[in-house]
Short mmCIF file of C-alpha atoms in Angstrom, two decimals:
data_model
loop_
_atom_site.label_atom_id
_atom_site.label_comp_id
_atom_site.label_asym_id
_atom_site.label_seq_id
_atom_site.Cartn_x
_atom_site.Cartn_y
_atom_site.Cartn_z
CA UNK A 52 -61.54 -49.65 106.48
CA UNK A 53 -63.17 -46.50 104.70
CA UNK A 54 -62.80 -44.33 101.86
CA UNK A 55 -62.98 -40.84 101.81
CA UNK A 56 -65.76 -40.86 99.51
CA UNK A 57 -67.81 -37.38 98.45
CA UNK A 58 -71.90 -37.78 97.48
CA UNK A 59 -71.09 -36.11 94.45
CA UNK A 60 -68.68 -38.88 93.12
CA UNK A 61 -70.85 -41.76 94.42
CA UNK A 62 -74.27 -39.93 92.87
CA UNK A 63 -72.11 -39.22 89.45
CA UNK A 64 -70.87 -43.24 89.28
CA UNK A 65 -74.88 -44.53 90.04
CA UNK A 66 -76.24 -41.78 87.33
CA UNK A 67 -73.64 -42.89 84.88
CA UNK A 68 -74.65 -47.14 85.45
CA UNK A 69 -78.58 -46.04 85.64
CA UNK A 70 -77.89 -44.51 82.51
CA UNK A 71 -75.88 -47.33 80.67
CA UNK A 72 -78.92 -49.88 82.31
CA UNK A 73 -81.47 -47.81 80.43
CA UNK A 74 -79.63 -48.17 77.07
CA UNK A 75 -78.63 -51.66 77.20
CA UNK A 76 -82.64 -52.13 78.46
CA UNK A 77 -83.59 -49.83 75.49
CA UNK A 78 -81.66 -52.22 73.01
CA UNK A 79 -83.08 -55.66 73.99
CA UNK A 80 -84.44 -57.51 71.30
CA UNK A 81 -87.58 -58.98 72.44
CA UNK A 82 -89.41 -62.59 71.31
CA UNK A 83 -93.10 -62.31 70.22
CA UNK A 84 -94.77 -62.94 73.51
CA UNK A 85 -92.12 -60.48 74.91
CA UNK A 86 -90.81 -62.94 77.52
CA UNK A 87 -87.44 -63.50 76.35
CA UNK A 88 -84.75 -61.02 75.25
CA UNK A 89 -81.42 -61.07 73.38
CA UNK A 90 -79.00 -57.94 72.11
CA UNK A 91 -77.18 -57.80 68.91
CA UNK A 92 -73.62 -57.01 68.69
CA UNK A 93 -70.44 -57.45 66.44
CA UNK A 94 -69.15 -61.49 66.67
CA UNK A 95 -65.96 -61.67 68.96
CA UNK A 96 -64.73 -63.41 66.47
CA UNK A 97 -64.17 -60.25 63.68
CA UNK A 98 -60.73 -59.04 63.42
CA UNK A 99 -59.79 -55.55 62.45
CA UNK A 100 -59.01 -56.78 59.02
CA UNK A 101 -62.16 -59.12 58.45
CA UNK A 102 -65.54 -57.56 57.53
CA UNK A 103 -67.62 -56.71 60.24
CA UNK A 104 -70.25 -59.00 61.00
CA UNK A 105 -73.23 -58.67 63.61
CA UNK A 106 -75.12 -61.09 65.39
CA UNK A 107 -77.11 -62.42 68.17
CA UNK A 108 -74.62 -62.72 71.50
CA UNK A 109 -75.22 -66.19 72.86
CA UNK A 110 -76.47 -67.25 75.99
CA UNK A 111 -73.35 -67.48 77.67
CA UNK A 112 -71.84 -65.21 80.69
CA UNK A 113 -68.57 -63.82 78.74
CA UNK A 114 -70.10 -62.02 76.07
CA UNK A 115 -74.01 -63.38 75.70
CA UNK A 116 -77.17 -62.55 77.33
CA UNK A 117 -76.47 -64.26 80.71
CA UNK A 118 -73.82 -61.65 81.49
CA UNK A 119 -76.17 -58.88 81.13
CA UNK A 120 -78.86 -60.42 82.65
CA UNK A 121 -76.29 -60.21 85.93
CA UNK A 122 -74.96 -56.97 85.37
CA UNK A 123 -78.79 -55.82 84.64
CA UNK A 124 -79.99 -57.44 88.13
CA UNK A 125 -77.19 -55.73 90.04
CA UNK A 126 -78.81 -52.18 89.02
CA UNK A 127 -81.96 -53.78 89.71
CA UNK A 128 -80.82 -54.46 93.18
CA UNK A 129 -79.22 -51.47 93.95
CA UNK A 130 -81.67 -49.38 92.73
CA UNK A 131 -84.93 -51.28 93.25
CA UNK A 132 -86.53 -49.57 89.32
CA UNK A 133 -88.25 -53.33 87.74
CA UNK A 134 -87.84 -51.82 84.31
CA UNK A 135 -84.35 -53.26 84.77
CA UNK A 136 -85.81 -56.87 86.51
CA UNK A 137 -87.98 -56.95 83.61
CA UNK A 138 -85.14 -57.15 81.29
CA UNK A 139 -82.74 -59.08 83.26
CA UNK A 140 -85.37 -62.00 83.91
CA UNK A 141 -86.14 -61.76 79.92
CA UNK A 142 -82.29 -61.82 79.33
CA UNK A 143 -81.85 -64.83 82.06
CA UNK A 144 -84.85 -67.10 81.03
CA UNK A 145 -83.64 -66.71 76.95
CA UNK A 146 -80.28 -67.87 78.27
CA UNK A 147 -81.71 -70.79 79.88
CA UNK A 148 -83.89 -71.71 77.05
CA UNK A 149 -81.62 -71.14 74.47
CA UNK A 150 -78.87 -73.29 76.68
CA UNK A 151 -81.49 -76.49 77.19
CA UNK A 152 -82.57 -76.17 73.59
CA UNK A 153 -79.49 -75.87 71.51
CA UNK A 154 -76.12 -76.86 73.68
CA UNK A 155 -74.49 -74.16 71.79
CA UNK A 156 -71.07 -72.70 73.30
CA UNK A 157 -67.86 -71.83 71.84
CA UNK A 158 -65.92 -74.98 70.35
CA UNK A 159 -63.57 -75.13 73.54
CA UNK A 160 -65.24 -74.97 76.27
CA UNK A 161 -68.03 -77.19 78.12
CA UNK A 162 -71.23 -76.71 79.91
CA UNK A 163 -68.72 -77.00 82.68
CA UNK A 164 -67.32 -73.75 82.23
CA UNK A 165 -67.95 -70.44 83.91
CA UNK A 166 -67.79 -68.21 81.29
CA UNK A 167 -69.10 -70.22 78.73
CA UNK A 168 -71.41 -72.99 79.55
CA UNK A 169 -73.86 -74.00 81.47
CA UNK A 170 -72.56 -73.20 84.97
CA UNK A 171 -72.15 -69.63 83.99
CA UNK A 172 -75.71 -69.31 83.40
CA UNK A 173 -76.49 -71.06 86.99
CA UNK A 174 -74.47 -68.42 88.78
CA UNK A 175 -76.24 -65.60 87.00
CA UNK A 176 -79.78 -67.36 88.15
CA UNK A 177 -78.61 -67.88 91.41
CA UNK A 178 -77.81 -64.26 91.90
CA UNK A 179 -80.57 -62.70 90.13
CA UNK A 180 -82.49 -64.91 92.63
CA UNK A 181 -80.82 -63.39 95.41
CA UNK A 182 -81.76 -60.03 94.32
CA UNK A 183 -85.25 -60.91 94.08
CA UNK A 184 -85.30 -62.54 97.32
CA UNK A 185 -86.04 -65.74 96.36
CA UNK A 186 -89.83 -64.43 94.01
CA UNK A 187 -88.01 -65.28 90.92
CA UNK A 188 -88.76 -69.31 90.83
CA UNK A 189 -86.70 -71.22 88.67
CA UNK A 190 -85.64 -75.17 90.12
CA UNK A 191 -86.85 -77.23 87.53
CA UNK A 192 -84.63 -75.45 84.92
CA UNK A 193 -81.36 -74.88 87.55
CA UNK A 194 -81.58 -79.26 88.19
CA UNK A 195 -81.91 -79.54 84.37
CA UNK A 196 -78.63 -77.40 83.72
CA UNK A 197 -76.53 -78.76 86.95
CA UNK A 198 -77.49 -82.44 85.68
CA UNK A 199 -75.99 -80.92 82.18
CA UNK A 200 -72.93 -80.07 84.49
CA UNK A 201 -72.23 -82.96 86.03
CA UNK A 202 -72.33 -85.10 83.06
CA UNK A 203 -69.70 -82.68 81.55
CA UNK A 204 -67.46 -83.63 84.47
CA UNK A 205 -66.72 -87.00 82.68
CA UNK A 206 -66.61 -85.45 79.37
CA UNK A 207 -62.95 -84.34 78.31
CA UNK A 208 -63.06 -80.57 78.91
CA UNK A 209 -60.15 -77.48 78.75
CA UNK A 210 -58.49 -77.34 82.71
CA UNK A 211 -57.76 -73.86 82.38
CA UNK A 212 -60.50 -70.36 83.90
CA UNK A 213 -62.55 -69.51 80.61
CA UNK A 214 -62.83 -73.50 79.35
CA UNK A 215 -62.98 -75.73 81.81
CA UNK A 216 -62.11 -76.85 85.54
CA UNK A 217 -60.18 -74.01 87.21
CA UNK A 218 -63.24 -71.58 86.16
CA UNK A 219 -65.87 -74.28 87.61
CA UNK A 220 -64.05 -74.54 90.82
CA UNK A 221 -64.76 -71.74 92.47
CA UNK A 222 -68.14 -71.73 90.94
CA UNK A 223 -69.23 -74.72 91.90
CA UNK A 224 -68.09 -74.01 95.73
CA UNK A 225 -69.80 -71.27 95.81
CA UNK A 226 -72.84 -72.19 94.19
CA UNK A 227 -72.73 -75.02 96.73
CA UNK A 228 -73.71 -72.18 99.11
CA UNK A 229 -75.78 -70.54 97.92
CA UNK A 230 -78.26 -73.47 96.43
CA UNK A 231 -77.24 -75.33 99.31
CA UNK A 232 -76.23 -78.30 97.34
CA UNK A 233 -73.44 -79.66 99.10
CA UNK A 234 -73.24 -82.46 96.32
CA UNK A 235 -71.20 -79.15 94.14
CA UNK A 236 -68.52 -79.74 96.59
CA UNK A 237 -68.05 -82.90 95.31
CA UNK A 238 -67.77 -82.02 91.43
CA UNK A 239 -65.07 -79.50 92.52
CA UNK A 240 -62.68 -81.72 94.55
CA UNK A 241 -63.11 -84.18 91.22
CA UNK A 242 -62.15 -80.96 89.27
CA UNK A 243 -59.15 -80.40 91.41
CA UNK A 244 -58.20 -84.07 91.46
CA UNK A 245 -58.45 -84.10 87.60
CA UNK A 246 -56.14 -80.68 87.34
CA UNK A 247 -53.50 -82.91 89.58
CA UNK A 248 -53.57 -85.71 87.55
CA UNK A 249 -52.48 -84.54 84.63
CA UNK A 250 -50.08 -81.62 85.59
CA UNK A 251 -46.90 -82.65 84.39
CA UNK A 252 -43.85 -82.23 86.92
CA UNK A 253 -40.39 -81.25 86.35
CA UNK A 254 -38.12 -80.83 89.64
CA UNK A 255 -40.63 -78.22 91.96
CA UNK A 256 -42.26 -77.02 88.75
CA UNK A 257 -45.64 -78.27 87.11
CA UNK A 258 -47.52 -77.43 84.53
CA UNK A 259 -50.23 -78.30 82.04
CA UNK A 260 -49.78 -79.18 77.89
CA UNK A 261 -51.28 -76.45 76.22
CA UNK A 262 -53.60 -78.71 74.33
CA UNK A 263 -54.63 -80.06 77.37
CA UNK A 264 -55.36 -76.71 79.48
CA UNK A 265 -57.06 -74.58 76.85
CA UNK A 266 -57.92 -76.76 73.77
CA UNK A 267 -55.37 -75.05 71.38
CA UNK A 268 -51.73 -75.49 71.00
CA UNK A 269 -48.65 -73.00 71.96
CA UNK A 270 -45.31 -73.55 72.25
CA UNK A 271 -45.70 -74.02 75.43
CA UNK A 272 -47.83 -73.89 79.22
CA UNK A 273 -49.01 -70.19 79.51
CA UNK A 274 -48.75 -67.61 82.46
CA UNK A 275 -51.71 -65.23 83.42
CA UNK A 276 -55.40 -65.54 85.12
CA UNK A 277 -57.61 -66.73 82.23
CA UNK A 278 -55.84 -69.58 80.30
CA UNK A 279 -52.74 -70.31 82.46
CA UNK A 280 -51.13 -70.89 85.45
CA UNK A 281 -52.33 -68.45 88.39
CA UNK A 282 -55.98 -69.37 87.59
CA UNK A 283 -55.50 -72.74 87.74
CA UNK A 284 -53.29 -72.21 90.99
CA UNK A 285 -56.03 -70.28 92.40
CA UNK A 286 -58.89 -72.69 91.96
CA UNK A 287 -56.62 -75.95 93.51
CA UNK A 288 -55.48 -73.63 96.66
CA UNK A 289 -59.37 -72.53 97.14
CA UNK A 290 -60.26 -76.28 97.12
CA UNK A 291 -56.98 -76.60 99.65
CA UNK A 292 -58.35 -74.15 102.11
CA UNK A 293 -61.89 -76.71 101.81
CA UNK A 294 -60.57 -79.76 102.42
CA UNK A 295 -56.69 -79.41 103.68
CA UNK A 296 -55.74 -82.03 100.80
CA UNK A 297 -52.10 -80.94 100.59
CA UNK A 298 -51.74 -82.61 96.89
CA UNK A 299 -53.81 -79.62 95.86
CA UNK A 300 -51.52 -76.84 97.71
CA UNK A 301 -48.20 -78.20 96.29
CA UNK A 302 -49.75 -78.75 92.68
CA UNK A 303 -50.52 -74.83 93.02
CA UNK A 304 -46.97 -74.00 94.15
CA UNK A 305 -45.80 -76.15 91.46
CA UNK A 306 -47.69 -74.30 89.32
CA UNK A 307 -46.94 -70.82 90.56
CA UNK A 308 -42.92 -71.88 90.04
CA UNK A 309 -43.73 -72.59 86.98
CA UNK A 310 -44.83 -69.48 86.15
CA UNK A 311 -42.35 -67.74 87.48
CA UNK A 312 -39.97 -69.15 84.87
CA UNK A 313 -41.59 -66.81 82.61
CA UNK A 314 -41.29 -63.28 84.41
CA UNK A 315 -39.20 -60.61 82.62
CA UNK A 316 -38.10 -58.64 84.98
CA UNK A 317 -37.40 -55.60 82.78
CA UNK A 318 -40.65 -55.35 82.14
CA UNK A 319 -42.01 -56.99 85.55
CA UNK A 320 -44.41 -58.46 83.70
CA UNK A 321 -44.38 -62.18 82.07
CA UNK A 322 -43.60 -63.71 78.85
CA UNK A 323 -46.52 -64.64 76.47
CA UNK A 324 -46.00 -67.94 74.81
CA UNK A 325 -49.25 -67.55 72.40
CA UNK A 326 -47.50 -65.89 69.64
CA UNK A 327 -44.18 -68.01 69.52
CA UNK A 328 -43.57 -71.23 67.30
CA UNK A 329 -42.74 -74.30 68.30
CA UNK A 330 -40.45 -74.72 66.12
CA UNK A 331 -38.86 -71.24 64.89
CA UNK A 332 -36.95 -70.19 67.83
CA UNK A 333 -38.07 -66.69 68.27
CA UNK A 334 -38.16 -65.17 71.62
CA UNK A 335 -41.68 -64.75 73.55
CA UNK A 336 -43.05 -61.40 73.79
CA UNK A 337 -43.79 -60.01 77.20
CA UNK A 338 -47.67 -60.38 77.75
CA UNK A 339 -50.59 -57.28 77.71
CA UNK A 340 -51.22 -56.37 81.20
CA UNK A 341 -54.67 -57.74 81.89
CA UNK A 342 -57.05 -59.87 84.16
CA UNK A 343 -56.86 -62.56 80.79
CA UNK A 344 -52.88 -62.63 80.62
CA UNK A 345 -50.27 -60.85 82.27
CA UNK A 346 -48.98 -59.10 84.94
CA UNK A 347 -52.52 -58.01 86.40
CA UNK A 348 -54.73 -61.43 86.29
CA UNK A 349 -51.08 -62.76 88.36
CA UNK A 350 -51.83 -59.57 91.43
CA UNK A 351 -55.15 -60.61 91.33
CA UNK A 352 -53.87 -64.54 91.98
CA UNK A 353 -51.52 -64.13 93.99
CA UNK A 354 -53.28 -61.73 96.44
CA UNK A 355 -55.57 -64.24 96.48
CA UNK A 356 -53.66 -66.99 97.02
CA UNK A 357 -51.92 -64.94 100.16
CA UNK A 358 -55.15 -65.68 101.82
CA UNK A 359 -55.19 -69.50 101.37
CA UNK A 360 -51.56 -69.94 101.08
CA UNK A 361 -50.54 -69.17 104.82
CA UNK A 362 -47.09 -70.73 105.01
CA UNK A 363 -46.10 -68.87 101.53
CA UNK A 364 -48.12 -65.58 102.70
CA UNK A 365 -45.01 -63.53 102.09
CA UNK A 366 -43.93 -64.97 98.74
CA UNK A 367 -47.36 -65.07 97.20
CA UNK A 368 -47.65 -60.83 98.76
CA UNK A 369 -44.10 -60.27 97.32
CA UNK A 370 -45.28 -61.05 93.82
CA UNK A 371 -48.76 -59.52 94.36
CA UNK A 372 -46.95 -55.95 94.98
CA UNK A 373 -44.83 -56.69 91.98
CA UNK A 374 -47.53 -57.29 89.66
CA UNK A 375 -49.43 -54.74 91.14
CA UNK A 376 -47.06 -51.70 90.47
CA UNK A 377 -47.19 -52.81 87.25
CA UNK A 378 -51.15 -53.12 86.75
CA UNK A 379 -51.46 -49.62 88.35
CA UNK A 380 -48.57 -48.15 86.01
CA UNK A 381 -50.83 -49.34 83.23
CA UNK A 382 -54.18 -48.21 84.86
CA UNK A 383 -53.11 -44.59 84.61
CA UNK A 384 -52.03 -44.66 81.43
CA UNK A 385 -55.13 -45.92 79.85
CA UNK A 386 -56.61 -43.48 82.35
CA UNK A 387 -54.64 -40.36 80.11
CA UNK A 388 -55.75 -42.12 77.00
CA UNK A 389 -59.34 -42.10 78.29
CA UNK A 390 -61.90 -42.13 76.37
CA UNK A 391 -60.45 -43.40 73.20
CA UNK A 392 -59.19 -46.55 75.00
CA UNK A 393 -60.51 -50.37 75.48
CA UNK A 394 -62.81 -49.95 78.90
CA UNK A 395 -64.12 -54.06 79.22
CA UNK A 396 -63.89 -55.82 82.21
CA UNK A 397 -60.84 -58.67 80.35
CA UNK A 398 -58.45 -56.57 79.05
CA UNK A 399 -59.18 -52.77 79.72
CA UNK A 400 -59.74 -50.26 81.73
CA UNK A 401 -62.48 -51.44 83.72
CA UNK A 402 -60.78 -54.59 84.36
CA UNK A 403 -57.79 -53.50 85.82
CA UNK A 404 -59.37 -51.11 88.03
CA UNK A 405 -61.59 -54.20 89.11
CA UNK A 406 -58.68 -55.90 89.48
CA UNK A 407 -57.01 -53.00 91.87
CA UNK A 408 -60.28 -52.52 93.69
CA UNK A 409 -60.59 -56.16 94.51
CA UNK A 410 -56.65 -56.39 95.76
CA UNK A 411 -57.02 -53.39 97.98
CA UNK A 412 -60.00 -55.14 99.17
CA UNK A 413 -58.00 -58.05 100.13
CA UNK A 414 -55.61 -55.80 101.63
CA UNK A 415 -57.94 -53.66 102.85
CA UNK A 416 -55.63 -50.43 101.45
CA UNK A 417 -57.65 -47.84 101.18
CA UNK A 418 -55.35 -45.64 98.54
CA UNK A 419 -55.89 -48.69 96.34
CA UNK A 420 -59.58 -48.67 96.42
CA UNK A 421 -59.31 -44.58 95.71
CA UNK A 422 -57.19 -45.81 92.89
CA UNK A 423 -59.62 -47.73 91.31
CA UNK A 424 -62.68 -45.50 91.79
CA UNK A 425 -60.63 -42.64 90.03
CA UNK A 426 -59.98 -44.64 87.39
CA UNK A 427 -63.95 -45.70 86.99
CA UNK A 428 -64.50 -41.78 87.80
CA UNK A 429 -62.63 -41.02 84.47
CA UNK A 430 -64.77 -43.02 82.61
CA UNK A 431 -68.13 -41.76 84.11
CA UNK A 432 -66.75 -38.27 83.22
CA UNK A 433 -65.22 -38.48 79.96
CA UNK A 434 -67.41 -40.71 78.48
CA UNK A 435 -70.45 -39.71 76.24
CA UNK A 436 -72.74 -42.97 77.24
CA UNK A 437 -73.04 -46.50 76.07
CA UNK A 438 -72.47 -45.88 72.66
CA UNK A 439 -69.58 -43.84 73.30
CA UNK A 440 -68.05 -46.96 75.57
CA UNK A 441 -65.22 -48.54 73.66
CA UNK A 442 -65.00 -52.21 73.74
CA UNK A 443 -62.73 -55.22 74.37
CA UNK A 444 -63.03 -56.61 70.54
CA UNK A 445 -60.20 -55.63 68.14
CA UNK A 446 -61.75 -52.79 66.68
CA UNK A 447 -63.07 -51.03 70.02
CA UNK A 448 -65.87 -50.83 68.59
CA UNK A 449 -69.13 -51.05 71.06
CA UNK A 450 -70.70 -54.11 72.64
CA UNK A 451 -72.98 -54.54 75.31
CA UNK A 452 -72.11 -57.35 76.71
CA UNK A 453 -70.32 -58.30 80.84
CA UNK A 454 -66.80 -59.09 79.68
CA UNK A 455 -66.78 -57.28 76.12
CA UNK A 456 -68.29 -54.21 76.72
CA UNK A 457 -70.95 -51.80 78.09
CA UNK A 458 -72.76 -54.29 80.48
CA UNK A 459 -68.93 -55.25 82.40
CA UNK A 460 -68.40 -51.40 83.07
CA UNK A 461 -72.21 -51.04 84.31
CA UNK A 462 -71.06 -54.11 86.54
CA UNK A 463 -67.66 -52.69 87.89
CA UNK A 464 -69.78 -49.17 89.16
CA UNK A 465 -71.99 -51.26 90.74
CA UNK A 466 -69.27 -52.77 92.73
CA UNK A 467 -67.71 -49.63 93.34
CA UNK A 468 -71.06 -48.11 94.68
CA UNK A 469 -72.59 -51.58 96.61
CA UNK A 470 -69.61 -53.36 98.28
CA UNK A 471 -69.23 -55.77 98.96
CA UNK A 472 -72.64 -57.25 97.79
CA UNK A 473 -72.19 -57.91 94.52
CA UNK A 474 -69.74 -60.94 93.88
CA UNK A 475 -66.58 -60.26 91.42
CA UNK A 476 -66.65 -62.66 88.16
CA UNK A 477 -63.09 -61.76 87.86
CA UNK A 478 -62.30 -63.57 90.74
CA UNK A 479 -65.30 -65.02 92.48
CA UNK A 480 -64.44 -66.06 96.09
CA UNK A 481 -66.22 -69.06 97.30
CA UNK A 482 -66.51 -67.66 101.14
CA UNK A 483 -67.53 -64.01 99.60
#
C-alpha cells in the first residue's frame, strides 16, 4: 500500500514536530544536578468555571512526564539530534523516581494501569530503550516497577482502558515481547479471566457495574474505547487470538451486544450514560465523538476486533464503517474550525485523525491514511507553534503533555512521518 505523498508535505509535518520538540525541551524544568526533568502545566482537574491552577504533571503516561518522555524519544529516533534524548531520559528517569518514591497516581486507577500507573511508565522505558538500541540501561528499576505490577494484580483495581485491566492487557502482551518476559503473559490471561468473572450476563449481552469498571458510578455500563465496552472487548479478543480460550471471545461479543443497545442511529453515534441519573428518568445524551467515548474509540475497536474476531469479521467491519463515517464527518469539521479547536490525542483533532490513520492502516485504504495526514497537515499549517496548540482540558488552554496537549500532536506527526515504527498508545497492538 502507498500514499501519494509530496517531500514538501512530509518536510513541513517533521519541521513542525522538530519545532514543537524544541519547545517542550526548552520548557523542562530541571532538578539541581540536572538529571531529572518535569514541565508545569494547568491541573486536568480545573474546570472552565474554577480558578486556574498550575502544577507539576505527574509521572504518569496520560498527562505527566512519562508521556513526553515517549513522544520526546520518538523525535529522538527519527531524527537522531540528543538534545531531545537528553530530555526524554531526564523526563523518563524523574518518572521512575518519582513513581518508586511516592506511589502517587490518580485516585482510580492502579500501578496496573496504562495510562496511569506504573505499567505506563514501563512501556515508555521499554521504547525509549528501543530507540537507543539497548545504551540506555535501566533493569534494576523496570523489575522494581513490574514487581509493583504484579502485586497490583491482586489488589482491587478499575476493569476498564485508562484504570485498570483492559488498558494492561495489551500492555502487558506486548511488553512480554519486547522484555522478553513471558511471565507478562501470565498477568494478562489473569486480567482477562478477572474481566470474565465479573461481567454480568443478561440473555447474549454482558456488561460490567459502573462502579466496578471505572471506580465511579453512572446510571449505567458505558459505551466507547476508554471507560466502556469496546476497550474492554478489545483487550479479552487480543488475549483470544493468544490463547484460543473461547470464554474470552464470547465475553467480548457479549460485550460488543451490549453496546450496541446504546447506538442512536440518528446520530450513528452512541448514547452517553455519564450525565444521566439513576434515578430521574431523563434520556441519555448521544456521546462526543472521540477515541475516550463515542462513535470513534468504537471504529477504532471494532476494526480491531475484525482482525481477531474472524467468524464475526463482517459484523465487527459493518460497525467499523459506521462509526467511521461518523469520526471522519467530525474530523473535517474540526478541520474548518482549525486552529481555534481542541487538537489532543483523547478527544480532538489529533486523536481522531490517529484514530483514521490507524483504521486505514488496518485496512490498508490508502484515501483514509490521506485523510488523516490532511487533517495533521491543517494543523502544521494553521498553527502558530506549541503555544498556539489548543488543548484537551476544558478551557483549551495549552499543555504539553501526550494525551492533553502539545507532546500527543508531536507524537501523531511522528507516526504520520515513521510508520509503522512507532507503536499507537491509542490502540497498542500486541503483534505491532
Amino acid at each position: 500500500m502507498t500514499v501519494p505523498e509530496t517531500r514538501d508535505a512530509e518536510a513541513s509535518r517533521l519541521l513542525f514536530a522538530r519545532d514543537l520538540g524544541r519547545a517542550i525541551c526548552a520548557s523542562a524544568v530541571w532538578d539541581d544536578e540536572n538529571r531529572l526533568c518535569n514541565w508545569m502545566g494547568r491541573s486536568p482537574q480545573t474546570t472552565i468555571s474554577s480558578s486556574v491552577r498550575v502544577t507539576a504533571l505527574g509521572a504518569d503516561l496520560y498527562s505527566g512526564s512519562a508521556g513526553l518522555a515517549l513522544a520526546l524519544g520518538a523525535l529522538y529516533a527519527e531524527t537522531g539530534d540528543d538534545e531531545f534524548l537528553r530530555v526524554a531520559t531526564g523526563a523518563l528517569l524523574r518518572s521512575v523516581a518519582y513513581s518508586q518514591v511516592s506511589q502517587r497516581r490518580t485516585p482510580r486507577a492502579s500501578s496496573l494501569s496504562f495510562f496511569a500507573g506504573e505499567l505506563g511508565i514501563i512501556f515508555c522505558a521499554a521504547q525509549i530503550i528501543l530507540y537507543t538500541r539497548g545504551r540506555l540501561q535501566l533493569q534494576t528499576q523496570l523489575d522494581n516497577l513490574l514487581s509493583e505490577v504484579e502485586r497490583n494484580l491482586l489488589v482491587a483495581h478499575p476493569l476498564d482502558v485508562v484504570g485498570g485491566s483492559a488498558g494492561a492487557v495489551p500492555a502487558l502482551l506486548f511488553l512480554s515481547t519486547r522484555l522478553n518476559r513471558p511471565e507478562l503473559r501470565d498477568w494478562a490471561v489473569r486480567c482477562g479471566d478477572q474481566l470474565c468473572s465479573l461481567a454480568i450476563w443478561d440473555g447474549a449481552q454482558c456488561a460490567w457495574e459502573p462502579v466496578v469498571a471505572t471506580g465511579l458510578s453512572f446510571a449505567g455500563p458505558l459505551a466507547g474505547f476508554a471507560h466502556g465496552a469496546s476497550g474492554i472487548s478489545v483487550a479479552l479478543l487480543e488475549l483470544y487470538a493468544l490463547t484460543g480460550y473461547k470464554l474470552f471471545r464470547d465475553t467480548a461479543r457479549g460485550s460488543f451486544n451490549y453496546e450496541q443497545t446504546l447506538f442512536n442511529e440518528k446520530e450513528s453515534n452512541w448514547s452517553d450514560l455519564r450525565f444521566v441519573s439513576s434515578n430521574s428518568g431523563n434520556s441519555p445524551t448521544v456521546s462526543p465523538i472521540a477515541w475516550c467515548h463515542g462513535a470513534a474509540g468504537i471504529a477504532l475497536a471494532r476494526a480491531r476486533a475484525m482482525e481477531l474476531d474472524l467468524d464475526q469479521g463482517s459484523e465487527h467491519d459493518r460497525i467499523a464503517r459506521v462509526a467511521l463515517d461518523t469520526t471522519k464527518d467530525a474530523l473535517a469539521s474540526l478541520i474548518q474550525q482549525c486552529p481555534s479547536v481542541d487538537t489532543s490525542l483523547c478527544h480532538g483533532l489529533s486523536g481522531l485523525s490517529e484514530i483514521i490513520f490507524t483504521v486505514g492502516t488496518i485496512y490498508e485504504d490508502s484515501e483514509l491514511i490521506q485523510i488523516a495526514m490532511n487533517a495533521a497537515d491543517s494543523i502544521v499549517a494553521q498553527v502558530a507553534g506549541a503555544a498556539a496548540l489548543r488543548s484537551g482540558l476544558p478551557d483549551m488552554a495549552a499543555h504539553p503533555s501526550l494525551m492533553l496537549g502539545s507532546a500527543g500532536v508531536l507524537h501523531h506527526l511522528l507516526r504520520l512521518i515513521s510508520r509503522p515504527s512507532i507503536s499507537s498508545v491509542l490502540l497498542l497492538s500486541p503483534s505491532k
